[in-house]
Steps between C-alpha positions, in 0.01 A plus 500: 500500500446876463168487684663316790775761517238776497273373776793401718639856474191660651366502851150602390224278638351453150684445173321568172622332183409681179617362165695739279245469217194563719332842499349589838163674497475876567394450865732203555700636794195596707323177400806300612487666843131407530569143384781455753279626784230254392755219479626581850143505634445156343835379641601416143856435388450645153289733288466454125388775266242470228696456177338635186619389158394697192350259249482539125153396391539534122672162458596184683770562761857395434674255734664793680167675541337184637783452751472859615118489512523204739684726745180691572347184648817354652476424867838616628706692248753750630441749219352715781516312830578614853624264771571544868875508542485268801330236285765537230761442770310198633487323162838616371372722218510401136647162406789597275484169316229673293734700274237701311174679570285187484362291787727666757200699621273196527770308684540782753124520555468123549770514767338801670160328509663178627656707780152616605480828308209624294510719190213738436406684183519873542323777311803670344533457126790463265509445126723230355563586133540224244849470357531514124511151352800390302554207271652294785280612791313172531818295487673720759199469731549125514806550718251553783427128487825452692346699783191281480728200551650661810151569638409135448821383666435726801124444543406184311237441235242725666711817476272656237201456731697666780545815292145501363597410146348241270671181389705663226508413132718189521211248473371673185851518352559131573167401344574707190845350466370146537226564246746630240 
């Protein structure tokens, strides 16, 4: 809801969303200007930054680290994403039925692409640090499955393909449960 309030309050032609835990690179502002010019030249509706995630190589990653590492390859995350304001108006902005920072960005991108927009990857860089894991991190992360259910309800079984994501872990979990 806060992102919708923010973009609706501005008249700027481009709106850049930057997560509160993301650290923009040292040349971010000038790189953003270059990215937006390139996006305009390509008649694109959005420009996504390159997201870098520091990895710990001395051990296997925790669940939180794996989730955050996937952000560097995610197709449409709004950790550092700029959209044309007119396209946000056209699609109605973020769907507020997504109550947390999970899948709301993919949903917005799917609707923008369905409306004829394209999203290009820019050159600007931001670092997304990994949050410290707690005892309940993995359990808390499962709440995102509710957002997966909303994506399926909105877009059908092929929603993961639409956002460039694999089939998920459900088949492996089901097989493991049945085998037990």
